[in-house]
Coordinates of C-alpha atoms in Angstrom, one line a residue:
M1 CA -17.2 -39.8 16.9
D2 CA -15.1 -38.3 19.5
K3 CA -12.9 -36.5 16.9
K4 CA -12.2 -32.8 17.5
V5 CA -12.2 -31.4 13.9
L6 CA -11.5 -27.8 13.0
I7 CA -12.3 -26.1 9.3
Y8 CA -10.3 -23.7 7.7
C9 CA -11.5 -21.3 4.9
R10 CA -10.1 -18.3 3.2
V11 CA -10.9 -16.1 0.2
S12 CA -8.7 -13.4 -1.5
T13 CA -11.3 -10.4 -1.5
Q14 CA -14.4 -9.0 0.1
Q15 CA -16.2 -9.7 -2.9
Q16 CA -15.8 -13.4 -2.8
T17 CA -17.6 -15.6 -0.4
T18 CA -16.4 -18.7 1.7
D19 CA -19.8 -20.3 1.6
R20 CA -19.2 -23.1 -0.8
Q21 CA -15.9 -24.0 0.8
K22 CA -17.4 -23.9 4.2
E23 CA -20.5 -25.8 3.0
E24 CA -18.5 -28.7 1.2
L25 CA -16.1 -29.2 4.4
L26 CA -19.2 -29.4 6.7
K27 CA -20.6 -32.1 4.3
F28 CA -17.6 -34.1 4.5
A29 CA -17.3 -33.8 8.3
E30 CA -21.0 -34.9 8.7
D31 CA -20.2 -37.8 6.2
N32 CA -17.7 -39.3 8.6
H33 CA -19.9 -38.5 11.7
W34 CA -17.8 -35.7 13.1
N35 CA -19.7 -32.8 14.7
V36 CA -18.0 -29.4 13.9
E37 CA -19.6 -26.5 15.8
E38 CA -19.5 -22.9 14.6
E39 CA -16.7 -22.2 17.1
D40 CA -14.7 -24.6 15.4
I41 CA -14.8 -23.0 12.1
F42 CA -11.9 -20.3 11.0
I43 CA -12.6 -17.9 7.9
D44 CA -10.4 -15.3 6.5
V45 CA -11.0 -12.6 4.0
I46 CA -7.3 -11.5 2.9
S47 CA -5.1 -11.9 -0.1
G48 CA -2.8 -15.4 0.4
F49 CA -0.3 -13.8 -2.0
K50 CA 2.0 -12.2 0.6
K51 CA 4.2 -14.3 2.5
G52 CA 3.9 -13.8 6.5
E53 CA 0.9 -11.5 5.8
F54 CA -1.6 -11.5 9.0
R55 CA -4.3 -13.5 8.7
P56 CA -6.3 -13.1 12.1
E57 CA -8.5 -16.3 11.7
Y58 CA -5.8 -18.3 11.2
A59 CA -3.8 -17.2 14.0
K60 CA -6.9 -18.0 16.4
M61 CA -6.6 -21.5 15.1
L62 CA -3.0 -21.8 15.7
E63 CA -3.9 -20.7 19.2
R64 CA -6.5 -23.4 19.5
V65 CA -3.6 -26.2 18.1
E66 CA -1.4 -24.9 20.8
Y67 CA -4.0 -26.4 23.6
G68 CA -3.4 -30.0 22.1
D69 CA -6.9 -31.1 21.7
I70 CA -7.3 -31.1 18.0
D71 CA -7.2 -34.4 15.9
I72 CA -8.2 -32.9 12.5
I73 CA -8.1 -29.9 10.3
L74 CA -10.1 -29.6 6.9
F75 CA -8.9 -27.2 3.9
S76 CA -10.7 -26.8 0.5
E77 CA -7.1 -26.9 -1.3
F78 CA -3.7 -26.3 -0.9
S79 CA -3.8 -22.6 -1.7
R80 CA -6.0 -22.0 1.5
L81 CA -3.2 -23.1 3.5
A82 CA -0.3 -21.5 1.6
R83 CA 0.5 -19.9 -1.9
N84 CA 4.0 -21.5 -2.5
A85 CA 5.4 -24.7 -2.0
T86 CA 8.0 -24.0 0.6
E87 CA 5.5 -22.1 2.8
L88 CA 3.0 -25.0 2.3
L89 CA 5.1 -27.7 3.4
E90 CA 6.5 -25.6 6.3
Q91 CA 2.7 -25.2 7.6
I92 CA 2.0 -28.9 6.9
K93 CA 5.0 -29.9 9.0
L94 CA 4.0 -27.3 11.7
F95 CA 0.4 -29.5 12.3
I96 CA 2.0 -32.8 11.7
D97 CA 4.5 -32.4 14.4
K98 CA 1.7 -31.4 16.8
G99 CA 0.0 -35.2 15.9
I100 CA -2.7 -33.4 13.9
N101 CA -4.2 -34.7 10.4
L102 CA -5.0 -32.6 7.7
Y103 CA -7.5 -33.2 4.6
F104 CA -7.4 -31.3 1.5
D105 CA -10.8 -31.7 -0.3
K106 CA -9.9 -30.6 -4.0
Q107 CA -6.8 -32.9 -3.7
K108 CA -8.8 -35.6 -1.8
L109 CA -5.6 -35.9 0.1
W110 CA -5.3 -37.1 3.7
I111 CA -1.8 -35.9 5.6
R112 CA -1.3 -37.8 8.3
D113 CA 1.6 -38.4 11.0
S114 CA 1.7 -42.1 10.1
N115 CA 2.5 -41.0 6.5
K116 CA 6.0 -40.9 6.6
D117 CA 7.1 -43.5 3.9
V118 CA 9.2 -42.2 1.0
G119 CA 6.6 -42.7 -1.5
S120 CA 4.1 -40.4 0.6
L121 CA 6.5 -37.8 1.3
I122 CA 7.5 -37.8 -2.6
L123 CA 4.0 -37.2 -3.5
L124 CA 3.0 -34.6 -1.5
H125 CA 6.1 -32.6 -2.4
V126 CA 4.9 -33.1 -5.9
L127 CA 1.4 -31.8 -5.2
A128 CA 3.2 -29.0 -3.6
V129 CA 4.8 -27.7 -6.4
M130 CA 2.2 -28.5 -8.8
S131 CA -0.3 -26.2 -6.7
S132 CA 2.2 -23.5 -6.6
Y133 CA 2.7 -23.8 -10.5
E134 CA -1.3 -23.8 -10.9
I135 CA -1.6 -20.6 -8.6
E136 CA 1.4 -18.7 -10.8
L137 CA -0.1 -20.1 -14.2
F138 CA -3.4 -18.7 -12.8
V139 CA -2.2 -15.3 -12.2
E140 CA -0.6 -15.2 -15.7
R141 CA -3.6 -16.2 -17.4
S142 CA -5.8 -13.3 -15.4
L143 CA -3.2 -10.9 -16.5
S144 CA -3.5 -11.9 -20.1
G145 CA -7.3 -11.6 -19.8
K146 CA -6.9 -8.2 -18.5
I147 CA -4.7 -7.0 -21.1
T148 CA -7.0 -8.3 -23.9
K149 CA -10.0 -6.5 -22.0
V150 CA -8.2 -3.2 -21.9
Q151 CA -7.5 -3.3 -25.7
A152 CA -10.9 -3.9 -26.3
G153 CA -11.7 -0.7 -24.3
H154 CA -12.8 -2.4 -20.9
G155 CA -11.4 -2.2 -17.3
G156 CA -7.8 -1.4 -16.4
G157 CA -9.3 0.8 -13.7
D158 CA -9.9 3.6 -16.0
E159 CA -13.7 3.3 -15.2
H160 CA -13.2 4.0 -11.6
A161 CA -11.4 7.3 -12.2
Y162 CA -13.8 10.2 -11.3
G163 CA -16.0 11.6 -14.2
Y164 CA -16.0 8.0 -15.8
M165 CA -18.0 4.7 -15.4
H166 CA -18.9 1.6 -17.4
N167 CA -21.6 1.2 -19.7
E168 CA -24.2 -2.0 -20.1
N169 CA -21.3 -3.8 -22.2
K170 CA -18.7 -2.9 -19.5
Q171 CA -16.7 -0.4 -21.6
I172 CA -15.5 2.9 -19.9
V173 CA -17.7 6.0 -20.9
I174 CA -17.9 9.5 -19.6
N175 CA -20.1 10.1 -16.4
P176 CA -22.3 12.9 -17.3
I177 CA -22.7 14.2 -14.0
E178 CA -19.1 13.9 -12.5
S179 CA -17.8 15.2 -15.9
K180 CA -19.3 18.6 -15.3
I181 CA -17.6 18.6 -11.7
V182 CA -14.2 17.9 -13.3
T183 CA -14.3 20.6 -15.9
R184 CA -15.8 22.9 -13.1
I185 CA -12.6 21.9 -11.0
F186 CA -10.0 22.7 -14.1
E187 CA -11.7 25.7 -14.5
M188 CA -11.9 27.0 -11.1
Y189 CA -8.1 26.3 -10.4
V190 CA -7.2 28.0 -13.7
G191 CA -9.1 30.9 -12.9
G192 CA -7.1 31.3 -9.6
Y193 CA -8.9 29.3 -7.1
S194 CA -6.6 27.2 -4.7
S195 CA -6.9 23.6 -3.9
I196 CA -8.1 24.3 -0.5
Q197 CA -10.7 26.9 -1.9
I198 CA -12.0 24.5 -4.3
S199 CA -12.4 21.4 -1.7
E200 CA -14.0 23.8 0.6
I201 CA -16.5 25.0 -2.0
L202 CA -17.4 21.6 -3.2
N203 CA -17.7 20.3 0.5
A204 CA -19.8 23.4 1.2
E205 CA -22.2 22.6 -2.0
K206 CA -22.3 18.9 -0.5
V207 CA -21.0 17.7 -3.9
P208 CA -20.2 13.6 -3.4
A209 CA -16.6 13.2 -3.0
P210 CA -15.1 10.7 -5.5
Y211 CA -14.9 7.7 -3.4
V212 CA -18.9 7.7 -2.6
R213 CA -20.0 6.5 -5.8
K214 CA -17.3 3.4 -5.7
L215 CA -18.3 2.8 -2.3
N216 CA -22.1 2.7 -3.0
E217 CA -21.2 0.3 -6.0
Y218 CA -19.3 -2.2 -3.6
K219 CA -22.1 -2.0 -1.0
K220 CA -24.8 -3.1 -4.0
N221 CA -22.5 -5.8 -5.2
R222 CA -22.0 -7.2 -1.7
E223 CA -25.7 -7.1 -1.2
A224 CA -26.5 -8.9 -4.4
K225 CA -24.2 -11.6 -3.6
G226 CA -25.2 -11.8 -0.1
L227 CA -22.5 -11.0 1.8
E228 CA -22.3 -9.1 5.3
V229 CA -21.7 -5.4 5.2
K230 CA -18.1 -4.5 5.3
E231 CA -16.7 -2.3 8.1
Y232 CA -14.4 0.4 7.1
K233 CA -11.8 2.4 9.2
F234 CA -13.3 5.8 8.2
D235 CA -16.6 7.3 8.4
T236 CA -18.4 6.4 5.1
D237 CA -21.3 8.8 5.9
N238 CA -19.3 11.9 6.2
L239 CA -16.5 11.4 3.0
K240 CA -15.0 14.8 1.9
W241 CA -13.3 16.6 -1.0
R242 CA -9.4 16.7 0.1
I243 CA -6.7 18.8 -1.4
S244 CA -5.1 15.6 -2.2
T245 CA -8.0 14.3 -4.2
I246 CA -8.0 17.6 -6.3
N247 CA -4.5 18.0 -7.2
R248 CA -4.4 14.0 -8.0
L249 CA -7.5 14.5 -10.2
M250 CA -5.7 17.5 -12.2
H251 CA -2.9 15.4 -12.9
N252 CA -4.7 12.8 -14.4
E253 CA -4.3 12.6 -18.4
L254 CA -7.4 10.6 -18.8
Y255 CA -9.5 13.6 -19.0
K256 CA -8.1 14.8 -22.2
G257 CA -8.5 11.3 -23.7
N258 CA -5.4 9.7 -23.1
R259 CA -5.2 6.1 -21.6
R260 CA -1.7 4.7 -20.2
I261 CA -1.7 1.5 -18.4
T262 CA 1.3 -0.6 -17.4
F263 CA 1.1 -4.1 -16.7
Y264 CA 4.0 -6.0 -14.8
K265 CA 5.0 -9.3 -14.4
P266 CA 3.0 -11.0 -11.4
D267 CA 5.5 -12.5 -8.8
P268 CA 3.1 -14.1 -6.2
T269 CA 6.1 -15.5 -4.2
N270 CA 7.6 -11.6 -3.5
P271 CA 6.4 -10.7 0.3
L272 CA 6.5 -7.1 -0.6
P273 CA 3.5 -4.9 -1.0
L274 CA 3.5 -3.7 -5.0
S275 CA 4.3 0.1 -3.8
E276 CA 7.5 -1.1 -2.4
R277 CA 9.0 -3.5 -5.4
Q278 CA 11.8 -2.2 -7.1
D279 CA 12.7 -3.1 -11.0
R280 CA 9.4 -4.8 -11.6
E281 CA 9.5 -6.6 -15.1
I282 CA 7.2 -4.6 -17.4
V283 CA 4.8 -7.3 -19.4
Y284 CA 3.2 -4.9 -21.7
E285 CA 2.2 -0.9 -22.0
Y286 CA -1.0 0.1 -23.3
S287 CA -1.3 3.6 -24.6
E288 CA -4.0 5.2 -26.8
H289 CA -5.7 8.6 -27.3
V290 CA -9.5 8.1 -27.1
E291 CA -11.2 10.9 -28.0
S292 CA -14.6 10.0 -26.9
L293 CA -13.3 9.9 -23.3
R294 CA -12.2 13.9 -23.3
I295 CA -13.6 16.0 -20.7
V296 CA -11.3 18.9 -20.7
S297 CA -9.4 20.6 -23.6
D298 CA -5.3 20.1 -24.1
E299 CA -5.2 24.1 -23.4
L300 CA -7.2 24.0 -20.1
F301 CA -5.2 21.0 -19.0
Q302 CA -2.0 22.5 -19.7
Q303 CA -2.6 25.4 -18.1
A304 CA -3.7 23.4 -14.8
Q305 CA -0.3 21.7 -15.2
D306 CA 2.0 24.9 -15.3
K307 CA -0.1 26.4 -12.3
L308 CA 0.5 23.2 -10.4
S309 CA 4.2 22.7 -11.2
K310 CA 4.4 26.5 -10.4
A311 CA 2.6 25.9 -7.0
H312 CA 4.7 22.8 -6.2
Y313 CA 8.0 24.9 -7.0
N314 CA 6.7 27.7 -4.3
K315 CA 6.0 25.1 -1.6
N316 CA 9.3 23.5 -2.0
N317 CA 11.4 25.3 0.9
A318 CA 14.2 23.2 0.0
V319 CA 14.0 24.8 -3.6
R320 CA 13.5 28.5 -2.4
H321 CA 15.4 28.4 0.8
E322 CA 18.7 26.7 1.5
N323 CA 18.0 24.5 4.6
L324 CA 21.4 23.1 6.0
L325 CA 19.7 20.8 8.5
K326 CA 16.2 20.2 7.7
H327 CA 16.6 16.7 5.9
L328 CA 18.8 15.5 9.0
M329 CA 16.4 16.4 11.9
V330 CA 13.6 14.2 13.4
C331 CA 11.3 15.2 16.4
G332 CA 12.5 13.4 19.9
E333 CA 8.5 13.8 20.7
C334 CA 6.5 12.6 18.2
G335 CA 9.1 11.3 15.3
A336 CA 7.9 13.5 12.8
N337 CA 10.3 15.4 10.0
F338 CA 11.3 19.0 10.5
S339 CA 9.8 21.8 8.5
V340 CA 11.1 25.1 7.9
G341 CA 9.2 28.5 8.1
K342 CA 8.4 31.7 10.0
S343 CA 7.9 31.4 13.5
N344 CA 4.7 33.3 14.7
E345 CA 6.9 35.2 17.3
T346 CA 9.6 36.3 15.0
S347 CA 7.9 36.8 11.7
K348 CA 7.7 40.5 11.9
N349 CA 11.6 40.3 12.3
Y350 CA 12.5 38.5 9.4
I351 CA 15.8 39.9 8.7
S352 CA 17.1 39.2 12.2
G353 CA 16.2 35.5 11.9
G354 CA 12.6 34.8 11.6
R355 CA 12.9 31.6 9.8
T356 CA 13.0 28.5 12.2
Y357 CA 13.4 24.8 12.0
K358 CA 10.2 23.1 13.9
C359 CA 8.6 19.8 14.1
Y360 CA 6.1 19.5 11.2
G361 CA 3.6 18.1 13.8
R362 CA 3.4 21.6 15.2
V363 CA 2.1 22.8 12.0
N364 CA -1.5 23.8 12.2
R365 CA -3.9 24.4 9.1
K366 CA -7.3 23.7 8.0
D367 CA -6.0 20.9 6.0
K368 CA -3.6 19.7 8.4
P369 CA -4.3 19.8 12.1
R370 CA -1.5 20.0 15.0
T371 CA -0.4 16.5 16.1
C372 CA 2.5 17.6 18.3
T373 CA 2.6 20.0 21.3
N374 CA 6.1 19.7 22.6
G375 CA 8.1 19.5 19.5
A376 CA 11.1 21.6 19.5
E377 CA 11.4 24.9 17.2
L378 CA 14.8 26.6 16.8
R379 CA 15.8 29.4 15.0
Q380 CA 17.6 28.5 11.8
W381 CA 20.4 31.1 11.6
K382 CA 21.3 30.1 15.1
L383 CA 21.5 26.3 14.7
D384 CA 23.2 26.7 11.3
G385 CA 25.8 29.1 12.6
L386 CA 26.5 26.5 15.5
V387 CA 26.8 24.0 13.4
L388 CA 28.9 25.7 10.9
Q389 CA 31.2 27.0 13.8
L390 CA 31.9 23.5 15.4
S391 CA 32.5 22.3 12.0
I392 CA 35.4 25.0 11.1
Q393 CA 36.6 24.3 14.6
M394 CA 36.8 20.5 14.1
F395 CA 38.3 20.9 10.7
A396 CA 40.6 23.3 12.3
E397 CA 41.7 20.7 15.0
I398 CA 42.3 18.1 12.4
N399 CA 44.8 20.8 10.5
I400 CA 46.6 21.6 13.5
Q401 CA 47.0 17.8 14.3
Q402 CA 48.3 17.1 11.0
T403 CA 50.6 20.1 10.9
N404 CA 52.2 19.3 14.3
I405 CA 52.5 15.7 12.9
L406 CA 54.3 16.7 10.0
K407 CA 56.6 18.9 12.0
I408 CA 57.6 16.1 14.5
E409 CA 58.2 14.0 11.4
N410 CA 60.4 16.4 9.9
L411 CA 62.0 17.0 13.3
G412 CA 62.7 13.1 13.7
K413 CA 64.2 13.3 10.2
E414 CA 66.7 16.0 11.1
I415 CA 67.8 14.4 14.2
E416 CA 68.5 11.1 12.6
E417 CA 70.5 12.9 10.0
L418 CA 72.7 14.7 12.5
V419 CA 73.2 11.4 14.5
Q420 CA 74.5 9.8 11.4
S421 CA 76.7 12.8 10.3

């Protein structure tokens, strides 16, 4: 009756709910006549596949554990605590060393400080390995299911691309309203409008930005499942078209009917984010042309690509101008990289050195507001000249030293020969 009991629940996505875990563990506590207050229940909504990933509620529970007044912690299963055997055993040892008993409902397993016999330890390790294997097997089966769905015209993420949606059979189809905006963007860009101008026009006409539809779908799904409203770090009521959105949209070959999806071998034990993983093993590459998904013609799409390539070349100062030091410099005020361009003060005197190195944070445009006020700005020809002068001086000194050393060695040999003769 006087046992202090905590409950920990975790789900991997905002679309899942911890209600079942919570209810089952509360029922178990009630059957054992343990009182669990709401403040004793910790719930995380976060992926468990990334080792070391911060779990805020789990961290709060660990703080409670440090007080030393906890007797029991209830989990629904091993995977709620950790996703691989090694980390699971480490976490279990952490609690056991503090004299806390653990219960895992799915495995119907108690782990107590008194369970130190060889048989109990072997059982714990075997169950931990089996749990880790079950997770990997589940991920493999999930991947196989995704591949099968994509082959049947379902999923793969293409239905979330702007201009598309899925029908009642969950197959990807063209969105009749958004597809007209896609065609208009391509035609405007090829017709001479820039990405900045296109985004400004769409925002002025209050055309919903691409993420608006997906956001509304997420909200609708959460309401249907009875989940709480999710809080976002950005203003969901003021989403705008951005230049990057326009450019990314025009690079998508799906608009001419080409579906390309690459599936990689899952690795739940890898702590790195997907974007930082190197040499990932490819399991399956899906590539198919689906004419029914075409929104723009091959000719219009290629014209847009040609213009995008040209714009990218023209904006790449490293290609247009030889920049000796740009990639080596970092702002001491804000930590931003340096850019190269015309200074406002010297742009009229371009021949005598109008181009400057300056902190990129000082750049102020419609699409990129100024973020640094004290960053340095230096004339390019002066800094390049100074570095070259010092380099020449350094190499000259090295040459003089080597010449002097050679002369000393030759004189030493001549003196030695004279002494011997």
